[in-house]
XYZ file of N, CA, C and O in Angstrom:
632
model
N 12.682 -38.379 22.865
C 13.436 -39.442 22.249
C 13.362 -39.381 20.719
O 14.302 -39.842 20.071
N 12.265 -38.820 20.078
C 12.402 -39.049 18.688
C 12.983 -37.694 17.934
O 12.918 -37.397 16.741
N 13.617 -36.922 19.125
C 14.649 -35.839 18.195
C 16.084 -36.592 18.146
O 16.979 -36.251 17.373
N 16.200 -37.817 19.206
C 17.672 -38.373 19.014
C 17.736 -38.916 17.397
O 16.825 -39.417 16.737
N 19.202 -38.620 16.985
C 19.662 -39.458 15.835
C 19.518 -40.711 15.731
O 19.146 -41.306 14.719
N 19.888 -41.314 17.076
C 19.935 -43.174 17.174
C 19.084 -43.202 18.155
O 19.370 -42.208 18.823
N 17.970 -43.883 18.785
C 17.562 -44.464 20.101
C 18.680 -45.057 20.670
O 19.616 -45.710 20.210
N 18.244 -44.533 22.205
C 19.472 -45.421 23.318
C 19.745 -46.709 22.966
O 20.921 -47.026 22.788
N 18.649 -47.712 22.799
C 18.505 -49.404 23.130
C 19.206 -49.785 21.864
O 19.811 -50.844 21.697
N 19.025 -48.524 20.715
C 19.570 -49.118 19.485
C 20.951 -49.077 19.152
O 21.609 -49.848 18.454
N 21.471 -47.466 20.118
C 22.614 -47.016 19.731
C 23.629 -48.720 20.865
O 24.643 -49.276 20.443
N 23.060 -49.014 21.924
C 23.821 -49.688 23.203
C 23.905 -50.977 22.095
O 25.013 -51.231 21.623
N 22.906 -51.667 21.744
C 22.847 -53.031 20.580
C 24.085 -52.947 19.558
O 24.770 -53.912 19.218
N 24.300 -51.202 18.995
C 24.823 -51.338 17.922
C 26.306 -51.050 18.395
O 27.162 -51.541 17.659
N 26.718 -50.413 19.384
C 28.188 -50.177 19.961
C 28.319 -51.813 20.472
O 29.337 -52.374 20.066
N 27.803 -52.269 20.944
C 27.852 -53.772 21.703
C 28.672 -54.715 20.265
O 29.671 -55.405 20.472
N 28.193 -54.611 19.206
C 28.945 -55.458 18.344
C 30.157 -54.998 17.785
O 30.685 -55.627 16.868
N 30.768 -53.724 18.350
C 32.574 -53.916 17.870
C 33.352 -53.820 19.396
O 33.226 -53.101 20.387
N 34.283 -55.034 18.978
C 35.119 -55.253 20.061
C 36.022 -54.195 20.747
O 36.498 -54.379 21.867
N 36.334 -52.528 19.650
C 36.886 -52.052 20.565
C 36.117 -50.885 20.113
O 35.427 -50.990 19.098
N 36.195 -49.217 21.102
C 35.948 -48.074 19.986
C 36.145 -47.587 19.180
O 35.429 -46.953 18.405
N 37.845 -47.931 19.228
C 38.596 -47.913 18.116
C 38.021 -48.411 16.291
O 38.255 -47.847 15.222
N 37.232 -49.659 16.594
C 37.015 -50.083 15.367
C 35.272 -49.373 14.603
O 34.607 -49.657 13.607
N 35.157 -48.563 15.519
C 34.001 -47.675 14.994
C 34.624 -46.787 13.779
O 33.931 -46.226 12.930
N 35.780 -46.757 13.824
C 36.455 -44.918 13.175
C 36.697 -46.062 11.896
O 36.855 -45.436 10.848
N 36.769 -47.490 11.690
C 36.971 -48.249 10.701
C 35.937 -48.409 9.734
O 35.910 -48.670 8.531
N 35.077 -48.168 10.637
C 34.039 -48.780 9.989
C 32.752 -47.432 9.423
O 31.983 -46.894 10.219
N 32.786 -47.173 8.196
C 31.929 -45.822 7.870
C 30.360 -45.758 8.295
O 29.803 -44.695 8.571
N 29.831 -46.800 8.311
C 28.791 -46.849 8.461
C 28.083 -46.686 9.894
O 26.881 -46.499 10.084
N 29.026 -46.790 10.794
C 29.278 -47.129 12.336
C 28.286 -45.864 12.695
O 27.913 -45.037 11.863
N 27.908 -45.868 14.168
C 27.236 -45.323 14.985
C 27.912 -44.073 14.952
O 27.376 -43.045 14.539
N 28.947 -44.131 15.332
C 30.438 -43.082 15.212
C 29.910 -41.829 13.583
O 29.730 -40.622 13.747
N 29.842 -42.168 12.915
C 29.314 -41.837 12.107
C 28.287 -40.725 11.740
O 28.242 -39.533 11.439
N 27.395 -41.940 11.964
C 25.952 -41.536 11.698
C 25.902 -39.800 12.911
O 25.584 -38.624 12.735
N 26.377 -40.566 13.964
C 26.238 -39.344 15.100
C 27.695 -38.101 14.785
O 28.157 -37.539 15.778
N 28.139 -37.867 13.761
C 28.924 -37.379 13.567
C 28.176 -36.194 12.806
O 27.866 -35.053 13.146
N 27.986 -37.050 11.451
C 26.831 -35.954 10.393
C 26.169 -35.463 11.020
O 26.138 -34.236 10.923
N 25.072 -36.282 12.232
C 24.222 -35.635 12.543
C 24.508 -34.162 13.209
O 23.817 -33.145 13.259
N 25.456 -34.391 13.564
C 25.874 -33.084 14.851
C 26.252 -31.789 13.721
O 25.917 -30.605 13.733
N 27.252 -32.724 12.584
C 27.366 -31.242 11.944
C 26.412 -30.609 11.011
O 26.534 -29.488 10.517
N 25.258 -31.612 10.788
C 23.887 -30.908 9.833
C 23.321 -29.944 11.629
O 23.412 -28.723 11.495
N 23.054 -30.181 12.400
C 22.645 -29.526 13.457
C 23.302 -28.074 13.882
O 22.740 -27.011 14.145
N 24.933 -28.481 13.845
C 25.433 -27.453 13.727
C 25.673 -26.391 12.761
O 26.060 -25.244 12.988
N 25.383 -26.945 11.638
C 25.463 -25.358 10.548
C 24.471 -25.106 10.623
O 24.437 -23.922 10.287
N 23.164 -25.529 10.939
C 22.107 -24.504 11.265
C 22.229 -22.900 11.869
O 21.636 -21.907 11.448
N 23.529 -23.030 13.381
C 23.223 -22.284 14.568
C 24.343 -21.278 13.622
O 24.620 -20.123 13.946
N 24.750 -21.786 12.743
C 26.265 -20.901 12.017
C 26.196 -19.708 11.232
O 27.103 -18.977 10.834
N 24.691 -19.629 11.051
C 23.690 -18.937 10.162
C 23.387 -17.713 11.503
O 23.577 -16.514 11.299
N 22.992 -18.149 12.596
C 22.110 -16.987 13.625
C 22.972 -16.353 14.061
O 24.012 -16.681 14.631
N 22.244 -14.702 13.607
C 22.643 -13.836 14.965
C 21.823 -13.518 15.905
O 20.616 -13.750 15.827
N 22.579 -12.757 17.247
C 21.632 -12.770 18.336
C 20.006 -11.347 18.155
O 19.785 -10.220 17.713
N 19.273 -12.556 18.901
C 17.952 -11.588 19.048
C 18.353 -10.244 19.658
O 17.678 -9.300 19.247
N 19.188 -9.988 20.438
C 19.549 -9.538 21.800
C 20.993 -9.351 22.052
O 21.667 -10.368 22.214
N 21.601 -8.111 22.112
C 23.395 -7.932 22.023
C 23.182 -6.902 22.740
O 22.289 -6.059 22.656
N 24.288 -7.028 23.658
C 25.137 -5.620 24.507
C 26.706 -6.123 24.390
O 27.071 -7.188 23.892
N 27.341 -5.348 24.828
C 28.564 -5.454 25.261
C 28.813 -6.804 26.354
O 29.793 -7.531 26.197
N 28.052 -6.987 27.202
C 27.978 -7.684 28.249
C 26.945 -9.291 27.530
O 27.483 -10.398 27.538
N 25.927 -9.153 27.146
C 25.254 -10.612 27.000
C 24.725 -10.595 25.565
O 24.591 -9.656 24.780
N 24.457 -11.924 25.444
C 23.737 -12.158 24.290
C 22.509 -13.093 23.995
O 22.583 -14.180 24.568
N 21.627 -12.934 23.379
C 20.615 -14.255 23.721
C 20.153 -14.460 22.102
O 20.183 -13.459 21.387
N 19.771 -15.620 21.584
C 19.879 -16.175 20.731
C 18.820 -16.801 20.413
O 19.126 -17.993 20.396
N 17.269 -16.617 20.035
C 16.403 -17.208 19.516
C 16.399 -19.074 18.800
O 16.924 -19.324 17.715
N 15.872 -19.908 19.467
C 16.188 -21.178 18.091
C 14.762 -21.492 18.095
O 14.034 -21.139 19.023
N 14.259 -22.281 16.873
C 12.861 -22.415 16.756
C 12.410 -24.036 17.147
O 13.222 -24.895 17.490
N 11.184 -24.213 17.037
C 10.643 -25.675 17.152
C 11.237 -26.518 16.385
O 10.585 -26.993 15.455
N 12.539 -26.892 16.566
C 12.442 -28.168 15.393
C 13.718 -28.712 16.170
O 14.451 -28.040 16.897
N 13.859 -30.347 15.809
C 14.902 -31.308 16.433
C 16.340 -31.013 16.575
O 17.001 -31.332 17.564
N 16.818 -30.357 15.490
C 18.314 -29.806 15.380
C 18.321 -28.607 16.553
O 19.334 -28.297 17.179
N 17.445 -28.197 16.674
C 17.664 -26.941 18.016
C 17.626 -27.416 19.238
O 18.396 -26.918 20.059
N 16.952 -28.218 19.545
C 16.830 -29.163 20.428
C 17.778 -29.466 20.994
O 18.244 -29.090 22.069
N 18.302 -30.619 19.811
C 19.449 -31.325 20.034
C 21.018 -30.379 20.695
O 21.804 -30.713 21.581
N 20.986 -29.084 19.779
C 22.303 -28.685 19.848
C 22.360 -27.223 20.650
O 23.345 -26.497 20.778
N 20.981 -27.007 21.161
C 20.795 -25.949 22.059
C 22.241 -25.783 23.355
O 22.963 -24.792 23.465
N 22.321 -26.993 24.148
C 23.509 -26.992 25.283
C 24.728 -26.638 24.672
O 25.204 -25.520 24.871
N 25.340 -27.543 23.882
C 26.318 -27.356 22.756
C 26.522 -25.959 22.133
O 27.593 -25.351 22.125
N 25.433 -25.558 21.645
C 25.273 -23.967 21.189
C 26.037 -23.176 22.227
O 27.112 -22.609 22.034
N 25.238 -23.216 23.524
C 25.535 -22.077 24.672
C 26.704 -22.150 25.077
O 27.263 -21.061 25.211
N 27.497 -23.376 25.415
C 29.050 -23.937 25.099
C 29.566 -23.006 23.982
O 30.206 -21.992 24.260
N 29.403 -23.210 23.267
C 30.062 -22.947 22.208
C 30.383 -21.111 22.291
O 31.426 -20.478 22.124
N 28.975 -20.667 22.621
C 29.102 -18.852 22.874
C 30.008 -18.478 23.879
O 30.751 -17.498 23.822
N 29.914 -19.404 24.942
C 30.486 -18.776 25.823
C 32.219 -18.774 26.037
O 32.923 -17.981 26.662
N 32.593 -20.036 25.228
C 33.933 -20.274 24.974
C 34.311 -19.346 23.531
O 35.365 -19.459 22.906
N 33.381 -18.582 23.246
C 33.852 -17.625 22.027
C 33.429 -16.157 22.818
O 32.864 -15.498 21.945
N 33.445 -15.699 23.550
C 32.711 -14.785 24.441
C 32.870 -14.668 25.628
O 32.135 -13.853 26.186
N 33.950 -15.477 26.530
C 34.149 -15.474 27.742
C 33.806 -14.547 28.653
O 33.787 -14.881 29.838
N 33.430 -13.049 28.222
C 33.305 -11.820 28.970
C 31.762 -11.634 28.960
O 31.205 -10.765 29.632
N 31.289 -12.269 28.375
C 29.568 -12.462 28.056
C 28.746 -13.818 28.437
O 28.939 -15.015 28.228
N 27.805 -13.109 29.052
C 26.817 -13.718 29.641
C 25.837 -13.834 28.140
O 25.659 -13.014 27.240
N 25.119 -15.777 28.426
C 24.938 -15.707 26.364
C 23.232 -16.911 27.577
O 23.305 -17.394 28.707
N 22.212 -16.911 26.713
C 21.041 -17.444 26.686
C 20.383 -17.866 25.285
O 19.846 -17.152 24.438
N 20.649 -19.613 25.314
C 19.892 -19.757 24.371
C 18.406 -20.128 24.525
O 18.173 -20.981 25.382
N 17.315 -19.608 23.808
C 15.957 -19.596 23.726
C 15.331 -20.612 23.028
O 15.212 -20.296 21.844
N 14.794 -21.921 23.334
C 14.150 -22.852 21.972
C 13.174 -23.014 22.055
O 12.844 -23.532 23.122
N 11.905 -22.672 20.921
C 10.571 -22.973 21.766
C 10.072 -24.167 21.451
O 10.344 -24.672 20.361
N 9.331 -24.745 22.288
C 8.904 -25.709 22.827
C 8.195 -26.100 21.631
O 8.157 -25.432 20.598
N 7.505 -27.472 21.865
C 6.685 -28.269 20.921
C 5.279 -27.465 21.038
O 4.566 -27.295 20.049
N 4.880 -26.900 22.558
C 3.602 -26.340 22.219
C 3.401 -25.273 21.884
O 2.284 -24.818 22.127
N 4.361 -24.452 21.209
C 4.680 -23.195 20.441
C 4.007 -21.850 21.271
O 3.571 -20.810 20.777
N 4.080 -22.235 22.643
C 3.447 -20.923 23.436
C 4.380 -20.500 24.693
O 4.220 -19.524 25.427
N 5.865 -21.940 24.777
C 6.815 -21.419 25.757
C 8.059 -22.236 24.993
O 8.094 -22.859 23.931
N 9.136 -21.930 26.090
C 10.201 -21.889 25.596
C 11.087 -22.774 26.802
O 10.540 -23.101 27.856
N 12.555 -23.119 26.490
C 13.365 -23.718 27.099
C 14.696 -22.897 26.882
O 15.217 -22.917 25.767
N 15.315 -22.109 28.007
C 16.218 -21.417 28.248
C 17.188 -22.130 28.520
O 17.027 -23.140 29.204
N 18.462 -21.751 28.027
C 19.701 -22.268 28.629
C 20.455 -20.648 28.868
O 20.152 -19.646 28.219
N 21.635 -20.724 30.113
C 21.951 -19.551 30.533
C 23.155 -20.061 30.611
O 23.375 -21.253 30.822
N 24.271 -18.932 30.398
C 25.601 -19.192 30.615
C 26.271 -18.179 30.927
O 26.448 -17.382 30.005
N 26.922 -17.803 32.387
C 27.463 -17.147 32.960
C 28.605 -16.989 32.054
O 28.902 -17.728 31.116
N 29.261 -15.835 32.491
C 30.576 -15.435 31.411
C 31.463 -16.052 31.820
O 31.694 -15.783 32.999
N 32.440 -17.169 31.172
C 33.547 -17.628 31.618
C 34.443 -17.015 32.707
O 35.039 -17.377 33.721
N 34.266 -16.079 32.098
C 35.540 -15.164 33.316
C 35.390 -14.488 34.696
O 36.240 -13.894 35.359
N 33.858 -14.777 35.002
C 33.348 -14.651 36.258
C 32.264 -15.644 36.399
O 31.210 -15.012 36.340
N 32.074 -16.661 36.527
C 31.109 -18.219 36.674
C 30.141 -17.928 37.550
O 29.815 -18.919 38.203
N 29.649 -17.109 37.772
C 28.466 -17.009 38.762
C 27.455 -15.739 38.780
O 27.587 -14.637 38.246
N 26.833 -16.048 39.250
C 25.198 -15.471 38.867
C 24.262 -15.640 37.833
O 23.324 -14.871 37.623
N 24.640 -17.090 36.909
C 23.659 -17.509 36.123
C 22.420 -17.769 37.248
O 21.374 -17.207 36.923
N 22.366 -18.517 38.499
C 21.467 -18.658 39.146
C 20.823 -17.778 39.571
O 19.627 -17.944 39.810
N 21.537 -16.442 39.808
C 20.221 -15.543 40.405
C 19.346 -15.187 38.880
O 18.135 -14.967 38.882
N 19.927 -15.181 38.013
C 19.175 -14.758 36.936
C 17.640 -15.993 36.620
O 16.506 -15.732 36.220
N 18.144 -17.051 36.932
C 17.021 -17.837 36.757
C 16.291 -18.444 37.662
O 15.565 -19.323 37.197
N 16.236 -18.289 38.712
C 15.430 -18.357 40.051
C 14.712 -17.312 40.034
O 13.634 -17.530 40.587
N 14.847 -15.961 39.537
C 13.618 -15.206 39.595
C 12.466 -15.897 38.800
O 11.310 -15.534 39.020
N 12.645 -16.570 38.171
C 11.664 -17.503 37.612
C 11.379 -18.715 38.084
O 12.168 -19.453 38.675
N 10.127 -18.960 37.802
C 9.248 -20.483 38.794
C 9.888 -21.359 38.018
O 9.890 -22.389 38.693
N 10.554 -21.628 36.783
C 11.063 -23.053 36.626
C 12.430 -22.745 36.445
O 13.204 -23.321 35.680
N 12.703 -21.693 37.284
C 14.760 -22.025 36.783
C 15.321 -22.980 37.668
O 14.623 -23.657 38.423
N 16.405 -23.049 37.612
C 17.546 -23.865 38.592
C 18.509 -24.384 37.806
O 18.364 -24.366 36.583
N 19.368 -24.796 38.255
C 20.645 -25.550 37.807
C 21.926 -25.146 38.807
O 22.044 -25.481 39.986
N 22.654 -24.510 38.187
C 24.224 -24.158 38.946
C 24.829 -22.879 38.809
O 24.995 -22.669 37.608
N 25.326 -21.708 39.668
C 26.087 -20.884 38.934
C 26.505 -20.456 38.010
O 26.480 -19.256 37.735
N 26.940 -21.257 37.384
C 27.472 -21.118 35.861
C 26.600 -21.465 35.083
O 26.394 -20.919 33.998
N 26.087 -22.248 35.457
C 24.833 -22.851 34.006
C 23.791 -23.028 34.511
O 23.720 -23.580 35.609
N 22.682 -22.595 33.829
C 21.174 -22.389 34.335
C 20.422 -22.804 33.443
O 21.010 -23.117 32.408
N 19.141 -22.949 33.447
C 18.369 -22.926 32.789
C 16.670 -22.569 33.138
O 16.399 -22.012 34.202
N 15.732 -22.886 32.295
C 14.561 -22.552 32.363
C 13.558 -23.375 31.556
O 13.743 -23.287 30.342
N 12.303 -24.335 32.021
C 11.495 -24.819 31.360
C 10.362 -23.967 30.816
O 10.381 -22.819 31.259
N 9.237 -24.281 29.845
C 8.143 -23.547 30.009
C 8.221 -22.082 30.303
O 7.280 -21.493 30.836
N 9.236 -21.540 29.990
C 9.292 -20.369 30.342
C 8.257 -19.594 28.978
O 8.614 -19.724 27.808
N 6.936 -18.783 29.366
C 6.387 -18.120 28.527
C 6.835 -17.171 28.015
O 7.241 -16.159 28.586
N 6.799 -17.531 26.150
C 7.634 -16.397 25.046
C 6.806 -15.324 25.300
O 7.250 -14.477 24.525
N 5.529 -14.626 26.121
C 5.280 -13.431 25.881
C 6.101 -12.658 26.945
O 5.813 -11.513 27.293
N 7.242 -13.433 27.480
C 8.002 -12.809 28.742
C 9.688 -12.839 27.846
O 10.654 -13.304 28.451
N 9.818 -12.400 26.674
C 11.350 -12.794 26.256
C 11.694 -11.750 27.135
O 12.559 -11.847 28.006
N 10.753 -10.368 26.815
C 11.427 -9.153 26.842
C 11.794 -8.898 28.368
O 12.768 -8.293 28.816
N 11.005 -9.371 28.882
C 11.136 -9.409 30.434
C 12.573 -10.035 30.660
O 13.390 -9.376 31.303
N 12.885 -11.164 30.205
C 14.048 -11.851 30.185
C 15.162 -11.440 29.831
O 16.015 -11.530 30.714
N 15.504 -11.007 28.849
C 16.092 -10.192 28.440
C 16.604 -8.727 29.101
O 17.696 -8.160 29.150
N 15.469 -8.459 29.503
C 15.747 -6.847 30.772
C 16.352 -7.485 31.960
O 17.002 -6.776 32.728
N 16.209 -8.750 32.194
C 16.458 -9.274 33.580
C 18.397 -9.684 33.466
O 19.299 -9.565 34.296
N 18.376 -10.240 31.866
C 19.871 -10.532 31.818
C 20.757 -9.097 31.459
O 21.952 -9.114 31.751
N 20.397 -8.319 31.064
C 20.785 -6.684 31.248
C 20.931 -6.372 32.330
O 22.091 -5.984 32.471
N 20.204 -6.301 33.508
C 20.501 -6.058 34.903
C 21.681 -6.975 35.535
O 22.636 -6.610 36.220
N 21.264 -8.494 35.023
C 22.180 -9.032 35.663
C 23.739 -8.909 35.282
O 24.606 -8.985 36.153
N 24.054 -8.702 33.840
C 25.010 -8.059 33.210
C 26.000 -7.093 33.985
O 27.159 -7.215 34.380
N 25.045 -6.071 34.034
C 25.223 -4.603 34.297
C 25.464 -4.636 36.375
O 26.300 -3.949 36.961
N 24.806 -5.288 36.833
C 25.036 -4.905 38.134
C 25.953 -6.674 38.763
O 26.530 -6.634 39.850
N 25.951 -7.162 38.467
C 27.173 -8.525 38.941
C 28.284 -8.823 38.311
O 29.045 -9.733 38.639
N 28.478 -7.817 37.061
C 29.996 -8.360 36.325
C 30.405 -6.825 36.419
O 31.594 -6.598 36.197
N 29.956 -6.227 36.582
C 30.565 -4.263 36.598
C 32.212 -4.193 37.349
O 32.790 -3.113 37.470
């Protein structure tokens, strides 16, 4: 909660006092706002990185300990994969206890499936076909990870 821009209870209090949504875009100071900047100071961060990790087929993308990576990690992997449709893209953020990491996986638009086998070989993956992910996943295993999204690359989109 304290990487959000607004707290929930604060952001629900503070949308609660304009009568329509409309009158957020009136008002500069508005929630509308605030969560606006925030997204685009978050986002020129990721505007700066290139990938740890490139083939023809995938890409994976290092982000470090801090709130803006956090925040815009999902968004990020969105963002690759709708610029990359033919590529399978993983973003990497490490964790607060600076000894694992939080994976996001994104099957290539143009074939939506087998993000899951890629992350079920691991004890904390799951999610969906198309979008996967990974908790706690230990950074002394990128490389492992990385060899694993190469295979998966190479032998399910061929």
């Amino acid at each position: 909660m304290e990487d959000l821009h607004i707290e929930p209870e604060s952001l629900f209090v503070k949308l609660f006092r304009y009568n329509s949504p409309f009158d957020l875009l009136d008002d500069p100071i508005s929630p509308y706002f605030v969560l606006k900047a925030g997204y685009e100071e978050d986002n020129a961060h990721v505007s700066a990185l290139a990938p740890s990790f490139s083939t023809s087929a995938a890409e994976v993308y290092e982000l470090p300990c801090e709130a803006w990576a956090r925040r815009i990690s999902g968004v990020f992997g969105n963002a690759l994969a709708n610029q990359s449709p033919d590529k399978a893209h993983a973003v990497i953020t490490l964790n607060g206890n600076q000894s694992d990491y939080t994976v996001s996986v994104r099957a290539p638009l143009s074939n939506r499936t087998g993000a899951d086998e890629v992350c079920t070989q691991f004890a904390t993956g799951g999610a969906a076909k198309r979008r996967q992910g990974l908790t706690n996943y230990q950074s002394t295993r990128n490389n492992a990870f990385s060899r694993l999204l190469i295979i998966f690359t190479t032998n399910f989109l061929a």
